[in-house]
Backbone as JSON, one array per atom type, in Angstrom:
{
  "sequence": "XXXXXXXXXXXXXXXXXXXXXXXXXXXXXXXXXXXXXXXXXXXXXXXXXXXXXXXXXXXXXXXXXXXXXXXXXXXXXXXXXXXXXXXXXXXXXXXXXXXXXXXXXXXXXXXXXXXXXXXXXXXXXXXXXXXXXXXXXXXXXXXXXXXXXXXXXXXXXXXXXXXXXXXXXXXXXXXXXXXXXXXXXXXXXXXXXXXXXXXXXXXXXXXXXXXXXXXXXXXXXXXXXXXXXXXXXXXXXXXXXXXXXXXXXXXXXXXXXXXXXXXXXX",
  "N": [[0.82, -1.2, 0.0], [2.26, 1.44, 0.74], [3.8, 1.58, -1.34], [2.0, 1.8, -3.01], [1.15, 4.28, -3.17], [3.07, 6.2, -3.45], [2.75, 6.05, -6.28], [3.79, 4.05, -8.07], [2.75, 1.14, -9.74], [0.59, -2.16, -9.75], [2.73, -4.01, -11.11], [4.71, -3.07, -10.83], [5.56, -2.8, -8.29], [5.55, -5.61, -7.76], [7.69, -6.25, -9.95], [10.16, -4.73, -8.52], [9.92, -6.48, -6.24], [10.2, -9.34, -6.73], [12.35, -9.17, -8.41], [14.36, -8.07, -6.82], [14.02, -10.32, -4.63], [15.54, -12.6, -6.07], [17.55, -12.13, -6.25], [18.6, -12.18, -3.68], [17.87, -14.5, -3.25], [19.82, -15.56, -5.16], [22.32, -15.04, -3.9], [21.86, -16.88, -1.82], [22.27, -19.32, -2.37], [24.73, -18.98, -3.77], [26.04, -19.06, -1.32], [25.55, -21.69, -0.29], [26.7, -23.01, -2.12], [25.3, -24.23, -4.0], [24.69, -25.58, -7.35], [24.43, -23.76, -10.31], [23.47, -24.39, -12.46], [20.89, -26.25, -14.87], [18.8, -28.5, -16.89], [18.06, -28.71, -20.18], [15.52, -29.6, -20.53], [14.23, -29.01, -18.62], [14.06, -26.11, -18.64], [11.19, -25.3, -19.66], [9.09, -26.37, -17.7], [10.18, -24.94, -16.05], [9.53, -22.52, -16.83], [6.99, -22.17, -17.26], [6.07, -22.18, -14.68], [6.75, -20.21, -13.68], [5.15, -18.01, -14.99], [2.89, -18.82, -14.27], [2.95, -17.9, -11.44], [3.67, -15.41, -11.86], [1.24, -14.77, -13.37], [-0.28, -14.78, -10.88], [0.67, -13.65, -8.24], [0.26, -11.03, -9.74], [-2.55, -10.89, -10.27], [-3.58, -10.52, -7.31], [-2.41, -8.34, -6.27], [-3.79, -7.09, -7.82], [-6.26, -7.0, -6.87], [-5.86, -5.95, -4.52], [-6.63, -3.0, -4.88], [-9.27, -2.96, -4.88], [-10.47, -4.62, -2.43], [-10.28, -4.92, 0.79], [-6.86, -5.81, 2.07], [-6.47, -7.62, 4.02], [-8.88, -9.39, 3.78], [-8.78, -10.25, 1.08], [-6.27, -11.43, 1.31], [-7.59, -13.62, 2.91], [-9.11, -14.41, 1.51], [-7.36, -16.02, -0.7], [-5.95, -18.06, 0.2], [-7.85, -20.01, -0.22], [-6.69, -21.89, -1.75], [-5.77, -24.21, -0.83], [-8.2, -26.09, -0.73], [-9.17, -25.63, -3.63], [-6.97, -27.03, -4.73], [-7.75, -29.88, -4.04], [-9.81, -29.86, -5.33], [-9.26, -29.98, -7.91], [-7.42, -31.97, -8.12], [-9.07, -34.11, -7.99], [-10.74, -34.21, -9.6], [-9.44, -33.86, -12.37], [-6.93, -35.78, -11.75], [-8.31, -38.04, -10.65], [-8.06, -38.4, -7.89], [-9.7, -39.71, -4.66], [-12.79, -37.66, -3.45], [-13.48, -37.05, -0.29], [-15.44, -37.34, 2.03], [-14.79, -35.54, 4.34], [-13.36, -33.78, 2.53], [-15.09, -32.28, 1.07], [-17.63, -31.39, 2.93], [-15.46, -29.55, 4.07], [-15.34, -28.28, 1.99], [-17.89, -26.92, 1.77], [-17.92, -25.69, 3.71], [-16.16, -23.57, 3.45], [-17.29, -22.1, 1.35], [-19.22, -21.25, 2.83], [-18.23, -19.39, 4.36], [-16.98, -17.43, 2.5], [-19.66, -16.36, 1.26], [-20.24, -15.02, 3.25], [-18.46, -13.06, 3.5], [-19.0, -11.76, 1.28], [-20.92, -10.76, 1.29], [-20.64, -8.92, 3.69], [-19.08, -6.55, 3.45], [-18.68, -2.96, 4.67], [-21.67, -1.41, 6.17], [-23.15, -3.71, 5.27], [-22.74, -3.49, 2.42], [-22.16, -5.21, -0.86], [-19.11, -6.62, -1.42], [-16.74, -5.82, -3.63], [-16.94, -6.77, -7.21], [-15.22, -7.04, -8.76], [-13.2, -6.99, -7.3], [-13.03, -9.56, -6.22], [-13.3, -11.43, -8.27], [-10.38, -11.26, -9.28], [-9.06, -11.86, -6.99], [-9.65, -14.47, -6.91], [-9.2, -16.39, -9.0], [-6.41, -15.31, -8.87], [-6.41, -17.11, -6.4], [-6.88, -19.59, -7.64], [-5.02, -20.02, -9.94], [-2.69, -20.34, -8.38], [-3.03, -22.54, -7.26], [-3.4, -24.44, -9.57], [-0.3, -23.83, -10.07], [0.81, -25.41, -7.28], [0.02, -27.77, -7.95], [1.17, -28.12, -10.67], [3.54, -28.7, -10.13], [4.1, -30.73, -8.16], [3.6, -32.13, -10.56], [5.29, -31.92, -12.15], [7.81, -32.68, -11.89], [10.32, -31.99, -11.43], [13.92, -32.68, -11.01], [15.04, -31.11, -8.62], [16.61, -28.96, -5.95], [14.63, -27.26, -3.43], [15.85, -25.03, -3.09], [16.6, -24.14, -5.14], [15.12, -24.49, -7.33], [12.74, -22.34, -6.24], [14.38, -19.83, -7.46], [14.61, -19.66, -9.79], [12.22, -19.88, -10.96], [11.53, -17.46, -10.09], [13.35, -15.9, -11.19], [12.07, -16.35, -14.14], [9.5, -15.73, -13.12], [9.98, -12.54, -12.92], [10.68, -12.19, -15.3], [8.17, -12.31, -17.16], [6.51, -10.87, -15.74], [7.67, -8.22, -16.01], [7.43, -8.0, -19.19], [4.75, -8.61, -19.31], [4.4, -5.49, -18.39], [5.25, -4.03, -20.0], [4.29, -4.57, -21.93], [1.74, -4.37, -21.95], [0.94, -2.97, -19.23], [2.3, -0.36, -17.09], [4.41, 0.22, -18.23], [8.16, 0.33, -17.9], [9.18, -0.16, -14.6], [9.73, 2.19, -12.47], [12.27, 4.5, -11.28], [12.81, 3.79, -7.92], [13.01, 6.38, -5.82], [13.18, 7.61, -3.64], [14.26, 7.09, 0.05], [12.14, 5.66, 1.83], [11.08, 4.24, 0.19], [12.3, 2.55, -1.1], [13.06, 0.92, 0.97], [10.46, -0.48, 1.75], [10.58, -2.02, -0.51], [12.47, -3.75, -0.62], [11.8, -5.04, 2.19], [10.06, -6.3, 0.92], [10.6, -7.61, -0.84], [11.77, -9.59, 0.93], [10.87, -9.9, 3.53], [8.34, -11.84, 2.82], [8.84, -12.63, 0.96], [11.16, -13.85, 0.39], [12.17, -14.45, 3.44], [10.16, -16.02, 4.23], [9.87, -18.06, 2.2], [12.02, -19.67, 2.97], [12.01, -20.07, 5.81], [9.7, -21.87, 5.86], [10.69, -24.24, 4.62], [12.38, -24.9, 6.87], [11.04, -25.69, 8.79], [8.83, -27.59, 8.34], [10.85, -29.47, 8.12], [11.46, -29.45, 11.02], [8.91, -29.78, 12.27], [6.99, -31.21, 10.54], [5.07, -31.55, 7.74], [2.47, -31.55, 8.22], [1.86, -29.83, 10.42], [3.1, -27.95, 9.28], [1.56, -26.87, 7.47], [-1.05, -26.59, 8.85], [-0.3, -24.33, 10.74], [0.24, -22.98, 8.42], [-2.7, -21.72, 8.16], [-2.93, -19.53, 9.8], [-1.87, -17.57, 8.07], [-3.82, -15.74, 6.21], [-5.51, -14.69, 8.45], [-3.22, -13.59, 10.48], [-3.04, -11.32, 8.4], [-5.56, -10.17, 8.02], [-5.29, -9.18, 10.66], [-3.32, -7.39, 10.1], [-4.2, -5.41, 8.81], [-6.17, -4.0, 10.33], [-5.17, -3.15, 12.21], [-3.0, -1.83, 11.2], [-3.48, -0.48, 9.46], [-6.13, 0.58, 9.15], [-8.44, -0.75, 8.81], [-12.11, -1.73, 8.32], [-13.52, -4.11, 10.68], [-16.22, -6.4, 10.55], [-18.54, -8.16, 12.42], [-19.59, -10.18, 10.71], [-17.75, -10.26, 8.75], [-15.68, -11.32, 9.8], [-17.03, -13.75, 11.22], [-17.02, -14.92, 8.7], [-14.35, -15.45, 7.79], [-13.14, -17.04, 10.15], [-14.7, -19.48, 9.31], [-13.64, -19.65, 6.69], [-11.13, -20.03, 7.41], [-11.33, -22.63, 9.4], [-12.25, -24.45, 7.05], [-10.04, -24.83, 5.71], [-8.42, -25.88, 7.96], [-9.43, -28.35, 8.25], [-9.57, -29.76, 6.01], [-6.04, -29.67, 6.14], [-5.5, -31.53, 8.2], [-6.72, -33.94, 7.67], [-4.85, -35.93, 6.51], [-2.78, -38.16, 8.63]],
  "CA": [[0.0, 0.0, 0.0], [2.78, 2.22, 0.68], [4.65, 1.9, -2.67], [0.82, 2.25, -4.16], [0.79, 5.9, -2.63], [3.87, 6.67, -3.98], [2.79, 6.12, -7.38], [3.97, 2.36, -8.27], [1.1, 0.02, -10.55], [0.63, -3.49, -9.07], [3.16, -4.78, -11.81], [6.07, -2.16, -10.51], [5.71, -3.38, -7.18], [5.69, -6.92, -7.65], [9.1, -6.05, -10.37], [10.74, -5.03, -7.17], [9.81, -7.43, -5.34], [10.82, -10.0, -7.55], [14.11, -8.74, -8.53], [15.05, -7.83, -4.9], [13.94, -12.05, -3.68], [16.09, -13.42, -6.88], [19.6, -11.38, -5.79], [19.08, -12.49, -2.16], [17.75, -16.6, -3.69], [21.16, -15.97, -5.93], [23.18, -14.9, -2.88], [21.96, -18.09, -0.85], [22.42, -20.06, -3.31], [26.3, -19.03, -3.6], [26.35, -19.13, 0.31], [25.02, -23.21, 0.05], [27.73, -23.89, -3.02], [24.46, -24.66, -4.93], [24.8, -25.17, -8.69], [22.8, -23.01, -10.89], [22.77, -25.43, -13.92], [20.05, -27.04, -15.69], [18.98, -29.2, -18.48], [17.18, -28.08, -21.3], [14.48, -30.27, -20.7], [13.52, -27.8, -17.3], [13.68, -25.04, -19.08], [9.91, -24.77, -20.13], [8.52, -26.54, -17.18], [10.49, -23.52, -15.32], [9.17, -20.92, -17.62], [5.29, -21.95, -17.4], [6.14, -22.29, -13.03], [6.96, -18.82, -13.34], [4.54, -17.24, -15.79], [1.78, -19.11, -13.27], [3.86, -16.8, -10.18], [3.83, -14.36, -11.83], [-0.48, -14.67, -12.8], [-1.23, -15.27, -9.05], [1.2, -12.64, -7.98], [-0.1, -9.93, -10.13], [-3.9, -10.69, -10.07], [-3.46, -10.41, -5.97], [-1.98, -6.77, -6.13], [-4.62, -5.87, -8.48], [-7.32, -6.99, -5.98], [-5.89, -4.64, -3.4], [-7.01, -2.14, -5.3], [-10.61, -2.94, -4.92], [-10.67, -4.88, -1.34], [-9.01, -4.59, 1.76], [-5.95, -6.9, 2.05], [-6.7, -8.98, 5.0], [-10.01, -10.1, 3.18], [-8.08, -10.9, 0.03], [-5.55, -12.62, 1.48], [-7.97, -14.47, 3.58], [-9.67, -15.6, 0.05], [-6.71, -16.77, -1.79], [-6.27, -19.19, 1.06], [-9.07, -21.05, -0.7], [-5.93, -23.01, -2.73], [-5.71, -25.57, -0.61], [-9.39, -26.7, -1.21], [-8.56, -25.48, -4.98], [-6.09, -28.02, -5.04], [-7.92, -30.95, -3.68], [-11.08, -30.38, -6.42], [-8.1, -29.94, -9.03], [-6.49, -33.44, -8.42], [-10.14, -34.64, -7.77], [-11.63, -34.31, -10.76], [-8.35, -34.28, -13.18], [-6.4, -36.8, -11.68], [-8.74, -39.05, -10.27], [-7.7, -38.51, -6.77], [-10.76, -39.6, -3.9], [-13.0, -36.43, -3.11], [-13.81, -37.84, 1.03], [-16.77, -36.35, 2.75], [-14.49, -34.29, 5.15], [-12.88, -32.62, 1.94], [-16.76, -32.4, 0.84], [-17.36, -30.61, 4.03], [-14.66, -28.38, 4.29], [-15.67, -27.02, 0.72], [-19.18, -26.7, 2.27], [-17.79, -24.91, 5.12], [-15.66, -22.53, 2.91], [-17.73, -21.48, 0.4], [-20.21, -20.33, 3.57], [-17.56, -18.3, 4.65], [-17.22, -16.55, 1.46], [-20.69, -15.97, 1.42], [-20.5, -13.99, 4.43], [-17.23, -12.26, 3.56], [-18.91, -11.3, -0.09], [-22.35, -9.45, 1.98], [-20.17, -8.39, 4.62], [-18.59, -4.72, 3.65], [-19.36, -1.58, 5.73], [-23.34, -1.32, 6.02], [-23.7, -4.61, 4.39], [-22.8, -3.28, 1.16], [-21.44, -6.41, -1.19], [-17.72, -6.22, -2.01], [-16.07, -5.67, -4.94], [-16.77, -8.3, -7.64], [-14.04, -7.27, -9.49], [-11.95, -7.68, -6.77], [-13.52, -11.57, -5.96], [-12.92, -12.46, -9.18], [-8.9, -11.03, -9.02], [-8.15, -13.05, -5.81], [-10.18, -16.03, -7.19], [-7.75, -16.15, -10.26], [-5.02, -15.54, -7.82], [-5.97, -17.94, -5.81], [-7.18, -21.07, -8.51], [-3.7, -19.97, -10.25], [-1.33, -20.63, -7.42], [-3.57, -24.17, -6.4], [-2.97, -25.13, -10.34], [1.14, -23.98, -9.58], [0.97, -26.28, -6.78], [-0.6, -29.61, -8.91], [2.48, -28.27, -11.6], [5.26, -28.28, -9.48], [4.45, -31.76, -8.43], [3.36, -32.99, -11.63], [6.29, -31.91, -13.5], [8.56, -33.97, -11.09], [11.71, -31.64, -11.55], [14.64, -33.09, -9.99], [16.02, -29.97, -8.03], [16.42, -28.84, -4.68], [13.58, -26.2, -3.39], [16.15, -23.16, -3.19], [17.0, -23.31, -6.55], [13.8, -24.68, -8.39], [12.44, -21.51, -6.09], [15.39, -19.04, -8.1], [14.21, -19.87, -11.48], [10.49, -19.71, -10.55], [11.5, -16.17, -9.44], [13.59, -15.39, -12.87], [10.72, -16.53, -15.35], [8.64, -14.73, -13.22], [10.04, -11.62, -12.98], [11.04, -11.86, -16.78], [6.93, -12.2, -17.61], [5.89, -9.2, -14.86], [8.28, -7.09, -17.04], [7.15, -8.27, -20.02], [3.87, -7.66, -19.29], [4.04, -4.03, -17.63], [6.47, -3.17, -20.96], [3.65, -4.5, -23.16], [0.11, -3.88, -21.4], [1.3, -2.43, -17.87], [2.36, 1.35, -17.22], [5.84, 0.31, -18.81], [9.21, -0.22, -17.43], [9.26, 0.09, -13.38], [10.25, 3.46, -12.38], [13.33, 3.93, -10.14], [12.72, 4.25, -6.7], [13.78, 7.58, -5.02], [13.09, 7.96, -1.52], [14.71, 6.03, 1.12], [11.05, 4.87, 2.53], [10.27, 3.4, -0.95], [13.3, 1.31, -1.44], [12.97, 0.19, 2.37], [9.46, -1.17, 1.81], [11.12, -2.45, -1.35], [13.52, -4.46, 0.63], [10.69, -5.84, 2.99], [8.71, -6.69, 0.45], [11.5, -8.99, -1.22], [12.75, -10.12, 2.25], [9.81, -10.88, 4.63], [7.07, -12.07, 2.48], [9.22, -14.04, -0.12], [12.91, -15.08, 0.49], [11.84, -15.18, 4.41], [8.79, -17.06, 4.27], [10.27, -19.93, 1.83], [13.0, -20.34, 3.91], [11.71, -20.7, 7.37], [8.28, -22.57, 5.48], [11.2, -25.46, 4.45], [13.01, -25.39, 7.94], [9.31, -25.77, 9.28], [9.14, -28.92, 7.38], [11.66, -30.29, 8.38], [11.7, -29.87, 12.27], [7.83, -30.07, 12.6], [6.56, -32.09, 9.3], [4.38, -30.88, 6.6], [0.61, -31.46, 8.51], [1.56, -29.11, 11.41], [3.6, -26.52, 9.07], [0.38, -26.18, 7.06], [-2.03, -26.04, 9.67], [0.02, -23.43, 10.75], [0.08, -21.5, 7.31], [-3.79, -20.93, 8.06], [-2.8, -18.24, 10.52], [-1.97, -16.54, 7.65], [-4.9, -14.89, 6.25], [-5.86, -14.26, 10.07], [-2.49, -12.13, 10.16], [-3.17, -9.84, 7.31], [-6.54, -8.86, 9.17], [-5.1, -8.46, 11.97], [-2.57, -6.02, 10.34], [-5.03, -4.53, 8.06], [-7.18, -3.81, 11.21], [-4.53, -2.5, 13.28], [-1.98, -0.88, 11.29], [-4.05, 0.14, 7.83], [-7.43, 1.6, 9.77], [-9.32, -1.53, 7.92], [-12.99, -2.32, 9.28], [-13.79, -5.78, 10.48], [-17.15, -6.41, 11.12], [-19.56, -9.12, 12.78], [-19.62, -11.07, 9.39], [-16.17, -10.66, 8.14], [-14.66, -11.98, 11.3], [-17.23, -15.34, 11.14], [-16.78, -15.63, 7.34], [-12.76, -15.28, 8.22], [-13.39, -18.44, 11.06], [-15.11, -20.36, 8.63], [-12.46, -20.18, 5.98], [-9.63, -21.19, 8.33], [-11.85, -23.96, 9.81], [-12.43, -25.54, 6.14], [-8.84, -25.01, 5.6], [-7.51, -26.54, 8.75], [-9.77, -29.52, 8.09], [-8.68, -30.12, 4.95], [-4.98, -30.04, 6.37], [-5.75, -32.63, 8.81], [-6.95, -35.26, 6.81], [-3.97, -37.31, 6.81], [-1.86, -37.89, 9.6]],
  "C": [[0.87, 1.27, 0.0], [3.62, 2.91, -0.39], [3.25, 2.43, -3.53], [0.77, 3.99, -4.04], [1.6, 6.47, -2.97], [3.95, 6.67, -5.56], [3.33, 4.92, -8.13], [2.76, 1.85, -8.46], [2.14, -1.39, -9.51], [2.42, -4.31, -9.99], [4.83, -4.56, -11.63], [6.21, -2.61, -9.35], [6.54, -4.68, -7.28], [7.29, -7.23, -8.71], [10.07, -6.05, -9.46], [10.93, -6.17, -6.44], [10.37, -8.71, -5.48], [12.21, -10.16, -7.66], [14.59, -8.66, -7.04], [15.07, -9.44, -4.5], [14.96, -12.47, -5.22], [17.49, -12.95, -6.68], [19.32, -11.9, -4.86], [18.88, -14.23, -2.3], [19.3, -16.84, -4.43], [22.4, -16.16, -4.75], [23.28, -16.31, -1.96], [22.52, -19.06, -1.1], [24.29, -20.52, -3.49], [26.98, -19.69, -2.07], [26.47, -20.97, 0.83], [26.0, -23.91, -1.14], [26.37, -24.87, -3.8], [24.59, -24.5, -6.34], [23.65, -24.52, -9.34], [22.58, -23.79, -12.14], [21.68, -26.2, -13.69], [19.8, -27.52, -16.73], [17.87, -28.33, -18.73], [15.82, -28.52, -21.1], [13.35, -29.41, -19.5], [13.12, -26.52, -17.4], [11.92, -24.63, -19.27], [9.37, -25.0, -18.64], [8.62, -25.26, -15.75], [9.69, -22.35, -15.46], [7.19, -20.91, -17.16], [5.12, -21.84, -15.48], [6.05, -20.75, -12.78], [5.72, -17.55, -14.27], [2.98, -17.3, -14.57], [1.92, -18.12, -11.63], [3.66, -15.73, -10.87], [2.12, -13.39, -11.87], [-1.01, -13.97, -11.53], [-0.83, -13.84, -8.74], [0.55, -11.19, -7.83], [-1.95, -9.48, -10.28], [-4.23, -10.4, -8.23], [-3.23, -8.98, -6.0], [-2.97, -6.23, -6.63], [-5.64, -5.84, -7.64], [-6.83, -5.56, -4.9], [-6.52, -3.3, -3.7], [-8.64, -1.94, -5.1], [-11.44, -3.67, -3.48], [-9.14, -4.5, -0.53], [-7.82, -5.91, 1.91], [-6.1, -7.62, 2.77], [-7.63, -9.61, 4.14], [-9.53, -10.8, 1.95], [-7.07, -11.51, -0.26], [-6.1, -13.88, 2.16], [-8.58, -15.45, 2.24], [-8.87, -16.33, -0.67], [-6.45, -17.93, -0.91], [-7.46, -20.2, 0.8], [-8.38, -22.12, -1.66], [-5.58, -24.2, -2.26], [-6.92, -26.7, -0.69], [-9.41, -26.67, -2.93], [-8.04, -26.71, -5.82], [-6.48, -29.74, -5.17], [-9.11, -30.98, -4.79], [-10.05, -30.72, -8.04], [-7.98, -31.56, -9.08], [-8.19, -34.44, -8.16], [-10.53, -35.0, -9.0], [-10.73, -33.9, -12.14], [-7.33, -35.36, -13.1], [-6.99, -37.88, -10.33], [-8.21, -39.0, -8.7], [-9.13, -38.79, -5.73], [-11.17, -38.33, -2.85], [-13.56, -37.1, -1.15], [-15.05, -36.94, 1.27], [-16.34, -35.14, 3.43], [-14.01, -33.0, 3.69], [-14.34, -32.05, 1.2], [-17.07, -31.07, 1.92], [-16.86, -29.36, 3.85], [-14.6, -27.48, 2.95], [-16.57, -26.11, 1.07], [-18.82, -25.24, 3.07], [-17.13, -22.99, 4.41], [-16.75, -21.32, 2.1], [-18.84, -20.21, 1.59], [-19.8, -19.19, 4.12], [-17.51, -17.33, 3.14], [-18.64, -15.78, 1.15], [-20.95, -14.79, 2.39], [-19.23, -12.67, 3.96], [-17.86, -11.4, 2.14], [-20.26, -9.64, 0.54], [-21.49, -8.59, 2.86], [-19.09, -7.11, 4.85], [-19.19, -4.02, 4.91], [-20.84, -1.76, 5.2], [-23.87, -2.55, 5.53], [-23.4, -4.56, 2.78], [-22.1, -4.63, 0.53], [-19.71, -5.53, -1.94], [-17.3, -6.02, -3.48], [-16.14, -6.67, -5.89], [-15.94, -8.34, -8.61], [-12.72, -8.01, -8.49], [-12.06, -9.22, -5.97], [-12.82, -11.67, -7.03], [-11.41, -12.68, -9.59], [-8.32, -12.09, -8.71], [-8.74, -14.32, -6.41], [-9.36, -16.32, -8.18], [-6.74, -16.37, -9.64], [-4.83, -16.61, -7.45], [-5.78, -19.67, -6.55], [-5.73, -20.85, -9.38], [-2.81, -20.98, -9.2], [-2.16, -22.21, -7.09], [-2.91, -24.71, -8.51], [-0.93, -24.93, -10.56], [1.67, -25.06, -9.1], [1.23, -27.79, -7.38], [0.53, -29.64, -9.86], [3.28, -28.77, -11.29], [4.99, -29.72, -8.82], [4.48, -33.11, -9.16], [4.42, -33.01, -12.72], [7.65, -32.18, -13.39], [10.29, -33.03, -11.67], [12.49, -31.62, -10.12], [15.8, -31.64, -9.47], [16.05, -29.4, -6.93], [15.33, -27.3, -4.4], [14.27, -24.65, -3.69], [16.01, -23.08, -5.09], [15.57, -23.62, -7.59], [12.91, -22.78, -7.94], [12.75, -19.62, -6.97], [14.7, -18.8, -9.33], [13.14, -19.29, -11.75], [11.06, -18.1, -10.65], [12.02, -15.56, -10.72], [12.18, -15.49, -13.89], [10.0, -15.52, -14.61], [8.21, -13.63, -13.2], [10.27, -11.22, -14.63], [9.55, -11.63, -17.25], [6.22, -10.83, -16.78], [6.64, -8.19, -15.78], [7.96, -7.07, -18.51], [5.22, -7.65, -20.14], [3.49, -6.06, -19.03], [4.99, -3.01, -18.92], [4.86, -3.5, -22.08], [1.92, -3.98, -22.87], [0.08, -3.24, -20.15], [1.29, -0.86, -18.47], [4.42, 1.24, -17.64], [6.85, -0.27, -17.76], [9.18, 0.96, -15.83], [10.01, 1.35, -12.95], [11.04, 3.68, -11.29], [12.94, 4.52, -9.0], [13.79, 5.56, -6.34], [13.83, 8.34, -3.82], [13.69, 6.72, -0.62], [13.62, 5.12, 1.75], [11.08, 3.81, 1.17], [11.12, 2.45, -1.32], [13.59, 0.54, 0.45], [11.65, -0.95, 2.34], [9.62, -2.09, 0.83], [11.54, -3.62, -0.96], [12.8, -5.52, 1.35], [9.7, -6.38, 2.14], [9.15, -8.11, -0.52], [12.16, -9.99, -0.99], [11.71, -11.32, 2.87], [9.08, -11.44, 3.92], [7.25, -13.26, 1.4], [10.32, -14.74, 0.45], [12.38, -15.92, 2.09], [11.39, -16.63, 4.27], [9.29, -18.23, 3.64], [11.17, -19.93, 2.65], [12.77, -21.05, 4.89], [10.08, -21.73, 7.18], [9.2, -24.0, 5.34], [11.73, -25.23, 5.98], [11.74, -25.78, 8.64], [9.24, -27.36, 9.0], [9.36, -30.02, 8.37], [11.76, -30.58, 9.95], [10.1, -30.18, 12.61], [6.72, -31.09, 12.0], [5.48, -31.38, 9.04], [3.04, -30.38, 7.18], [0.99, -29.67, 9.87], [1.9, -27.6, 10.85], [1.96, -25.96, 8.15], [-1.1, -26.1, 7.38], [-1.83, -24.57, 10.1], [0.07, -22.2, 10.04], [-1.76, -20.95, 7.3], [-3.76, -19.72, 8.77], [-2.5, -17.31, 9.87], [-2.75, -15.38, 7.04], [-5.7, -13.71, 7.53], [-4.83, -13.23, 10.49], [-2.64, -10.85, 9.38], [-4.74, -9.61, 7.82], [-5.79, -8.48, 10.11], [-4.54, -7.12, 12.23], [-3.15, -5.07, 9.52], [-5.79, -4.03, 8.81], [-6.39, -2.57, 12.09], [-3.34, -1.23, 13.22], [-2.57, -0.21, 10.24], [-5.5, 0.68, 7.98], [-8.84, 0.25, 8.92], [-10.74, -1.89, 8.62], [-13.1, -3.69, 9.44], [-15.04, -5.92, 11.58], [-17.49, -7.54, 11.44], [-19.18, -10.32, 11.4], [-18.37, -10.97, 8.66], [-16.11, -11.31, 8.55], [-15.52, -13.69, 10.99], [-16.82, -15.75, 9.89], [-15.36, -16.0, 7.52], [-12.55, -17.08, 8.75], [-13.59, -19.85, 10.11], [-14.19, -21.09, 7.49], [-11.72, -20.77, 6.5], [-10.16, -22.4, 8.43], [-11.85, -24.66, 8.61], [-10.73, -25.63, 6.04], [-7.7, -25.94, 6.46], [-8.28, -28.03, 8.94], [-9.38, -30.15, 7.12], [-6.98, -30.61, 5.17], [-5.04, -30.91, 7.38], [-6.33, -34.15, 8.26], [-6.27, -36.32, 6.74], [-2.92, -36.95, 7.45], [-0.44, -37.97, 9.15]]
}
C-alpha cells in the first residue's frame, strides 16, 4: 500500500519485489555452493512455473485495489481446497466427505465475507474475481510443481520460478502495464522495497522449508492458516481496515475448512 501511494502500478511493485527475492535466492544459493545449472528439458517446465507466479502474484496486487488486504488474502487461502477439487476431478484422486465438508464450510464463509462490507454493502466483484484467479492460479502452480517432477532442490527450483517470473511481470508491464518500473527515489520506498522482497518471499520460503523439516508438513500447514488471520489483523490495526460481525465469522469459517482439509492425513 505504501509503494501504491507513492505512485507504483501493481506490476512495478511486484518487479521489485521479484528482482530484490532473486539477488538475495542468488546470494543463498552461492552461500550453500548450490549449482545453478540445468537441463534443457527444465527449461519450459520452469518458464510456465513462473509465468503461473507471476499470474497469481499480479492478479493479488490488483485486488488490493478494490478490497481490503486482510479479506483478500484471507480468500486466496481457498488453494488448498482449490487443489484438492483440481487433483479430484483431473487426476482421479478420492474427493472424502471431510474434503466435501470443508468445501461446504468454505464457500459459507465466502458468502459472508462477499455481503459483509461496511453497512452490508457487497464487495467488490471485481476484486472476488482477481483473488479467485489468484488464488485457482497458485492451487494449479501447486498440482504443476508436483506434476512436472523436476529433480532440483527447493532453493533453486524456487530461483528460477523467481527469474521466469520476474522476466513475464516485465514483459507484461512493458507490453500492457504502465511500462518499465520506475526507479525508486526515496529512502522509505526502497525500504518497503527491501521488505517486500525479504519478509514475504525469500523469508517465508526459507523458514516454510526449515518448518518442514523440524515439525513435518501437517503441522507446518495447519500453521500456514494463521496466515490470512495475520493480514486482518494487520489490516485492522496498522491500515485503519474495518472488520465487522460477518467478516470476522466468514474469516473463522475459511480457516476452519482449511484446517480440516490439512488434517486429513496424519
Amino acid at each position: 500500500m505504501f509503494l501504491y501511494r507513492e505512485g507504483l502500478s501493481p506490476e512495478s511493485v511486484l518487479c521489485y519485489r521479484f528482482a530484490i527475492a532473486t539477488g538475495l535466492l542468488a546470494m543463498l544459493m552461492v552461500l550453500n555452493r548450490n549449482s545453478f545449472k540445468i537441463k534443457k528439458c527444465e527449461v519450459a517446465p520452469l518458464a510456465i512455473l513462473g509465468f503461473l507466479f507471476a499470474f497469481c502474484a499480479l492478479a493479488l496486487y490488483a485486488a488490493f485495489n478494490y478490497m481490503d488486504a486482510g479479506l483478500a488474502s484471507t480468500l486466496l487461502f481457498l488453494y488448498p481446497l482449490e487443489v484438492a477439487l483440481i487433483m479430484g476431478l483431473f487426476f482421479k484422486e478420492k474427493l472424502t466427505a471431510r474434503t466435501g465438508a470443508a468445501i461446504a464450510i468454505s464457500l459459507a464463509g465466502i458468502g459472508l465475507l462477499y455481503r459483509g462490507g461496511e453497512g452490508g454493502a457487497a464487495l467488490s466483484t471485481v476484486g472476488l474475481i482477481l483473488v479467485f484467479l489468484s488464488s485457482l492460479t497458485y492451487a494449479v502452480y501447486i498440482v504443476y510443481v508436483n506434476k512436472a517432477d523436476l529433480k532440483m532442490g527447493s532453493l533453486k527450483l524456487t530461483f528460477y520460478v523467481m527469474i521466469f517470473c520476474l522476466l513475464c511481470l516485465l514483459l507484461y508491464s512493458v507490453t500492457f502495464g504502465s511500462g518499465l518500473p520506475p526507479m525508486l527515489t526515496t529512502t522509505s520506498s526502497w525500504g518497503w522495497a527491501l521488505m517486500l522482497g525479504f519478509v514475504p518471499t525469500v523469508l517465508s520460503l526459507v523458514l516454510m522449508a526449515k518448518a518442514v523439516k523440524i515439525v513435518g508438513s501437517t503441522p507446518t500447514a495447519i500453521m500456514g492458516g494463521l496466515e490470512p488471520l495475520t493480514a486482518v489483523v494487520i489490516g485492522v490495526c496498522v491500515f485503519d481496515e474495518s472488520l465487522t460481525a460477518k467478516l470476522a465469522v466468514g474469516i473463522v469459517l475459511i480457516l476452519l475448512s482449511v484446517v480440516i482439509l490439512a488434517i486429513k492425513k496424519k
